[in-house]
Structure formats: C-alpha cells, structure tokens
PDB file of C-alpha atoms in Angstrom:
ATOM      1  CA  GLY S   1      61.172 106.284  77.527  1.00 55.00           C
ATOM      2  CA  GLY S   2      61.646 104.349  74.342  1.00 58.00           C
ATOM      3  CA  ASP S   3      59.003 102.875  72.121  1.00 68.00           C
ATOM      4  CA  GLU S   4      57.098 100.119  73.841  1.00 65.00           C
ATOM      5  CA  PRO S   5      56.839  96.898  71.830  1.00 63.00           C
ATOM      6  CA  VAL S   6      53.462  96.327  70.240  1.00 60.00           C
ATOM      7  CA  VAL S   7      51.702  93.436  71.902  1.00 60.00           C
ATOM      8  CA  PRO S   8      48.809  92.055  69.861  1.00 59.00           C
ATOM      9  CA  PRO S   9      45.621  91.224  71.740  1.00 70.00           C
ATOM     10  CA  THR S  10      45.145  87.725  73.077  1.00 82.00           C
ATOM     11  CA  PHE S  11      42.592  85.671  71.185  1.00 90.00           C
ATOM     12  CA  THR S  12      40.776  82.448  71.936  1.00 92.00           C
ATOM     13  CA  PRO S  13      39.941  80.661  68.691  1.00 94.00           C
ATOM     14  CA  ILE S  14      36.992  78.325  68.530  1.00 96.00           C
ATOM     15  CA  THR S  15      38.055  74.672  68.424  1.00 95.00           C
ATOM     16  CA  ALA S  16      34.994  73.203  66.699  1.00 95.00           C
ATOM     17  CA  ALA S  17      32.809  74.244  63.789  1.00 95.00           C
ATOM     18  CA  PRO S  18      30.946  77.535  64.298  1.00 97.00           C
ATOM     19  CA  VAL S  19      27.254  77.354  65.141  1.00 95.00           C
ATOM     20  CA  ALA S  20      24.245  79.374  64.059  1.00 95.00           C
ATOM     21  CA  GLY S  21      23.132  82.280  66.212  1.00 95.00           C
ATOM     22  CA  VAL S  22      26.578  83.097  67.621  1.00 97.00           C
ATOM     23  CA  GLU S  23      28.475  86.304  66.836  1.00 97.00           C
ATOM     24  CA  TYR S  24      32.100  85.778  65.829  1.00 97.00           C
ATOM     25  CA  THR S  25      35.156  87.929  65.260  1.00 94.00           C
ATOM     26  CA  PHE S  26      37.191  86.710  62.254  1.00 95.00           C
ATOM     27  CA  TYR S  27      40.831  87.478  63.021  1.00 94.00           C
ATOM     28  CA  ALA S  28      44.435  86.551  62.311  1.00 93.00           C
ATOM     29  CA  SER S  29      47.567  87.619  64.131  1.00 89.00           C
ATOM     30  CA  ASP S  30      51.320  87.521  63.780  1.00 84.00           C
ATOM     31  CA  ASP S  31      54.134  88.617  66.085  1.00 80.00           C
ATOM     32  CA  SER S  32      53.290  92.301  65.847  1.00 82.00           C
ATOM     33  CA  ASN S  33      49.707  92.829  64.726  1.00 87.00           C
ATOM     34  CA  ALA S  34      46.155  91.609  64.873  1.00 91.00           C
ATOM     35  CA  TYR S  35      44.161  91.646  61.638  1.00 93.00           C
ATOM     36  CA  TYR S  36      40.398  91.595  61.351  1.00 94.00           C
ATOM     37  CA  PHE S  37      38.012  90.709  58.558  1.00 94.00           C
ATOM     38  CA  ALA S  38      36.646  94.009  57.237  1.00 92.00           C
ATOM     39  CA  GLY S  39      33.815  92.530  55.199  1.00 87.00           C
ATOM     40  CA  TYR S  40      33.954  94.036  51.756  1.00 82.00           C
ATOM     41  CA  THR S  41      36.166  93.020  48.857  1.00 79.00           C
ATOM     42  CA  SER S  42      38.571  94.955  46.708  1.00 76.00           C
ATOM     43  CA  GLY S  43      39.663  93.146  43.615  1.00 81.00           C
ATOM     44  CA  TYR S  44      39.833  89.407  44.162  1.00 88.00           C
ATOM     45  CA  TYR S  45      40.222  89.286  47.947  1.00 91.00           C
ATOM     46  CA  CYS S  46      38.473  90.415  51.098  1.00 91.00           C
ATOM     47  CA  ASN S  47      39.782  93.418  52.969  1.00 90.00           C
ATOM     48  CA  ALA S  48      41.463  93.275  56.342  1.00 92.00           C
ATOM     49  CA  THR S  49      41.966  95.945  58.967  1.00 92.00           C
ATOM     50  CA  THR S  50      44.122  96.336  62.062  1.00 92.00           C
ATOM     51  CA  ASP S  51      41.358  98.470  63.629  1.00 93.00           C
ATOM     52  CA  ALA S  52      39.148  96.210  65.748  1.00 92.00           C
ATOM     53  CA  THR S  53      36.309  98.751  65.546  1.00 92.00           C
ATOM     54  CA  GLN S  54      36.220  98.222  61.760  1.00 92.00           C
ATOM     55  CA  ALA S  55      35.867  94.440  62.047  1.00 93.00           C
ATOM     56  CA  VAL S  56      32.532  93.067  60.940  1.00 94.00           C
ATOM     57  CA  THR S  57      30.685  90.492  63.024  1.00 96.00           C
ATOM     58  CA  VAL S  58      30.671  87.148  61.222  1.00 97.00           C
ATOM     59  CA  TYR S  59      27.981  84.478  61.524  1.00 98.00           C
ATOM     60  CA  ALA S  60      27.747  80.842  60.468  1.00 97.00           C
ATOM     61  CA  GLU S  61      24.768  79.249  58.770  1.00 97.00           C
ATOM     62  CA  PRO S  62      24.616  75.443  58.575  1.00 96.00           C
ATOM     63  CA  VAL S  63      24.335  73.951  55.092  1.00 96.00           C
ATOM     64  CA  GLU S  64      21.127  71.921  54.864  1.00 91.00           C
ATOM     65  CA  ASP S  65      21.570  68.152  54.547  1.00 90.00           C
ATOM     66  CA  SER S  66      25.308  68.445  55.094  1.00 90.00           C
ATOM     67  CA  GLU S  67      27.348  67.127  58.005  1.00 87.00           C
ATOM     68  CA  GLY S  68      29.423  69.933  59.456  1.00 90.00           C
ATOM     69  CA  SER S  69      29.446  72.292  56.461  1.00 96.00           C
ATOM     70  CA  PHE S  70      28.510  75.939  56.899  1.00 97.00           C
ATOM     71  CA  TYR S  71      28.288  79.252  55.111  1.00 98.00           C
ATOM     72  CA  LEU S  72      29.896  82.389  56.550  1.00 97.00           C
ATOM     73  CA  TYR S  73      28.256  85.789  56.300  1.00 97.00           C
ATOM     74  CA  TYR S  74      28.064  89.225  57.836  1.00 96.00           C
ATOM     75  CA  LEU S  75      25.257  91.775  57.794  1.00 96.00           C
ATOM     76  CA  ASP S  76      25.461  95.023  55.858  1.00 93.00           C
ATOM     77  CA  SER S  77      24.022  98.321  57.087  1.00 92.00           C
ATOM     78  CA  GLU S  78      20.552  97.220  55.919  1.00 96.00           C
ATOM     79  CA  ASN S  79      20.838  93.838  57.692  1.00 96.00           C
ATOM     80  CA  THR S  80      21.194  91.950  54.413  1.00 96.00           C
ATOM     81  CA  LYS S  81      23.273  88.789  54.652  1.00 97.00           C
ATOM     82  CA  GLN S  82      26.591  89.154  52.796  1.00 96.00           C
ATOM     83  CA  TYR S  83      27.956  85.660  52.146  1.00 97.00           C
ATOM     84  CA  ILE S  84      31.715  85.141  51.889  1.00 95.00           C
ATOM     85  CA  VAL S  85      32.500  83.162  48.746  1.00 95.00           C
ATOM     86  CA  THR S  86      35.718  81.384  47.795  1.00 95.00           C
ATOM     87  CA  TYR S  87      35.920  80.203  44.189  1.00 95.00           C
ATOM     88  CA  ALA S  88      38.366  78.981  41.585  1.00 95.00           C
ATOM     89  CA  SER S  89      39.081  81.114  38.523  1.00 94.00           C
ATOM     90  CA  GLY S  90      41.449  79.178  36.313  1.00 94.00           C
ATOM     91  CA  THR S  91      44.344  78.266  38.615  1.00 93.00           C
ATOM     92  CA  TYR S  92      43.611  81.133  41.032  1.00 93.00           C
ATOM     93  CA  VAL S  93      41.418  81.061  44.123  1.00 94.00           C
ATOM     94  CA  ASN S  94      39.541  84.291  44.755  1.00 93.00           C
ATOM     95  CA  ASN S  95      36.964  85.698  47.142  1.00 93.00           C
ATOM     96  CA  LYS S  96      33.810  87.692  46.598  1.00 93.00           C
ATOM     97  CA  ILE S  97      30.692  88.643  48.508  1.00 94.00           C
ATOM     98  CA  VAL S  98      27.188  87.613  47.389  1.00 95.00           C
ATOM     99  CA  THR S  99      23.711  88.090  48.854  1.00 96.00           C
ATOM    100  CA  ASP S 100      22.107  84.920  47.432  1.00 97.00           C
ATOM    101  CA  VAL S 101      22.719  81.805  49.541  1.00 96.00           C
ATOM    102  CA  ALA S 102      22.415  79.729  46.342  1.00 96.00           C
ATOM    103  CA  GLU S 103      25.744  81.295  45.255  1.00 96.00           C
ATOM    104  CA  ALA S 104      27.414  80.902  48.660  1.00 96.00           C
ATOM    105  CA  THR S 105      30.238  78.425  49.173  1.00 96.00           C
ATOM    106  CA  ALA S 106      30.242  75.870  51.959  1.00 97.00           C
ATOM    107  CA  TYR S 107      33.216  75.689  54.314  1.00 97.00           C
ATOM    108  CA  TYR S 108      34.309  73.104  56.845  1.00 97.00           C
ATOM    109  CA  PHE S 109      36.274  73.316  60.076  1.00 97.00           C
ATOM    110  CA  ASN S 110      39.768  71.881  60.501  1.00 95.00           C
ATOM    111  CA  THR S 111      40.353  71.030  64.167  1.00 95.00           C
ATOM    112  CA  GLU S 112      44.125  70.548  63.789  1.00 93.00           C
ATOM    113  CA  TYR S 113      44.599  74.239  62.938  1.00 94.00           C
ATOM    114  CA  ASN S 114      41.218  75.630  64.133  1.00 95.00           C
ATOM    115  CA  ALA S 115      40.902  76.882  60.575  1.00 95.00           C
ATOM    116  CA  ILE S 116      38.079  77.538  58.136  1.00 96.00           C
ATOM    117  CA  MET S 117      38.692  75.356  55.064  1.00 97.00           C
ATOM    118  CA  ILE S 118      37.371  74.734  51.565  1.00 97.00           C
ATOM    119  CA  ASP S 119      38.449  72.222  48.918  1.00 96.00           C
ATOM    120  CA  LEU S 120      39.077  73.592  45.422  1.00 96.00           C
ATOM    121  CA  LEU S 121      41.333  72.639  42.493  1.00 95.00           C
ATOM    122  CA  GLU S 122      42.075  69.268  44.098  1.00 94.00           C
ATOM    123  CA  THR S 123      43.599  70.771  47.261  1.00 95.00           C
ATOM    124  CA  SER S 124      42.480  72.269  50.562  1.00 96.00           C
ATOM    125  CA  TYR S 125      42.525  76.011  51.186  1.00 97.00           C
ATOM    126  CA  PHE S 126      42.356  77.898  54.476  1.00 96.00           C
ATOM    127  CA  PHE S 127      41.483  81.504  55.269  1.00 93.00           C
ATOM    128  CA  CYS S 128      44.486  83.607  56.222  1.00 92.00           C
ATOM    129  CA  PHE S 129      45.852  87.107  56.305  1.00 91.00           C
ATOM    130  CA  TYR S 130      48.368  87.575  53.499  1.00 88.00           C
ATOM    131  CA  SER S 131      49.680  90.590  51.611  1.00 85.00           C
ATOM    132  CA  ASN S 132      47.320  93.050  53.331  1.00 84.00           C
ATOM    133  CA  SER S 133      44.211  91.048  52.487  1.00 88.00           C
ATOM    134  CA  TRP S 134      41.973  88.267  53.689  1.00 90.00           C
ATOM    135  CA  ARG S 135      42.214  85.310  51.327  1.00 91.00           C
ATOM    136  CA  ALA S 136      42.198  81.564  50.907  1.00 94.00           C
ATOM    137  CA  SER S 137      45.635  79.998  50.670  1.00 94.00           C
ATOM    138  CA  LYS S 138      46.785  76.460  49.905  1.00 95.00           C
ATOM    139  CA  VAL S 139      47.018  74.272  52.982  1.00 95.00           C
ATOM    140  CA  THR S 140      50.741  73.777  52.261  1.00 94.00           C
ATOM    141  CA  TYR S 141      51.220  77.355  53.581  1.00 94.00           C
ATOM    142  CA  ILE S 142      49.245  76.850  56.789  1.00 93.00           C
ATOM    143  CA  THR S 143      52.330  76.908  59.020  1.00 91.00           C
ATOM    144  CA  SER S 144      53.816  80.027  57.395  1.00 90.00           C
ATOM    145  CA  SER S 145      50.819  82.377  56.970  1.00 89.00           C
ATOM    146  CA  PRO S 146      48.730  83.851  59.806  1.00 91.00           C
ATOM    147  CA  VAL S 147      45.709  81.529  59.932  1.00 93.00           C
ATOM    148  CA  ALA S 148      42.344  83.274  60.200  1.00 94.00           C
ATOM    149  CA  HIS S 149      40.357  82.046  63.177  1.00 94.00           C
ATOM    150  CA  LEU S 150      36.879  82.645  64.511  1.00 96.00           C
ATOM    151  CA  GLN S 151      36.499  83.780  68.099  1.00 95.00           C
ATOM    152  CA  VAL S 152      33.201  84.150  69.947  1.00 96.00           C
ATOM    153  CA  LYS S 153      32.610  87.876  70.095  1.00 93.00           C
ATOM    154  CA  ALA S 154      32.986  89.326  73.579  1.00 79.00           C
TER     155      ALA S 154
END
C-alpha cells in the first residue's frame, strides 16, 4: 500500500472565555498537522510541538476587577505557575514566560474566531502557530494563519 494521508486529530475549541479550574489543551491545526503549545520559550516566541504528549496543560486565571480578561499559565515540574506574556518591543510583538502575576499580560476571548486576543501597538493580536513557533500575530492575518484555540482537556 501507499502512504496514507495524515489526518490531524479533531478538536473542539471552546466558544467562550476560559474559566478558572479547567484544564485546557492549547492547539492549532492546518490541513496536515496539529500543533500544541509546548510551554517554554526559545528566543522571542513560545515553542510548539506536533507531539501531543509534549503539550503542556494550560489554565486560565481571571483578572481581578476586570470583565472577561484572564491570564494564561501552565505549571512547571515544581508546580510553579508559568504565565504566558505577550509584549511589544519596538514594533515587534514577542512572548516570554514569567512567574510573577504582576508581570503577566491579560488576554480576552474573541468569539468570532474562538481566539485568544490581546491589544498592543494600536491593533489586536491573536495566538497562532506560525514559522514553527507559537506567537501573537496581527488580527489581519487571522484567516491565513492557524489560529491557536483552547480545548477542554479530555
């Protein structure tokens, strides 16, 4: 027999903002692959993996006194919260991981695309898989880049 086509797994993205106390898988997919948030950063972006066993469980934490805003984090091997940060550096938008919630960045949920969003540099950015990494991209690319979604972990 010939090579069977690769069929990426079927996902069910959440359709409203994530809630505290729920375990999520942070994923993106295109026609041939599924990509998962791998947790750590290399350079200016977060790493992605195609190996589901390497995906970290992501959690949401509501921002106090804020309607619908939340932080995203995962736990390291010592159960320390690792907050996912998106920040502007000049005209670039980068990601990093911090352990202090005071340095964390608040995200919001976009129901049109079921996407995690943040507003920086006078535009909206969404999490996506692009160029072998997990990063925030301008909303103008939301129909051309694999959008990163949260799914309740099975």
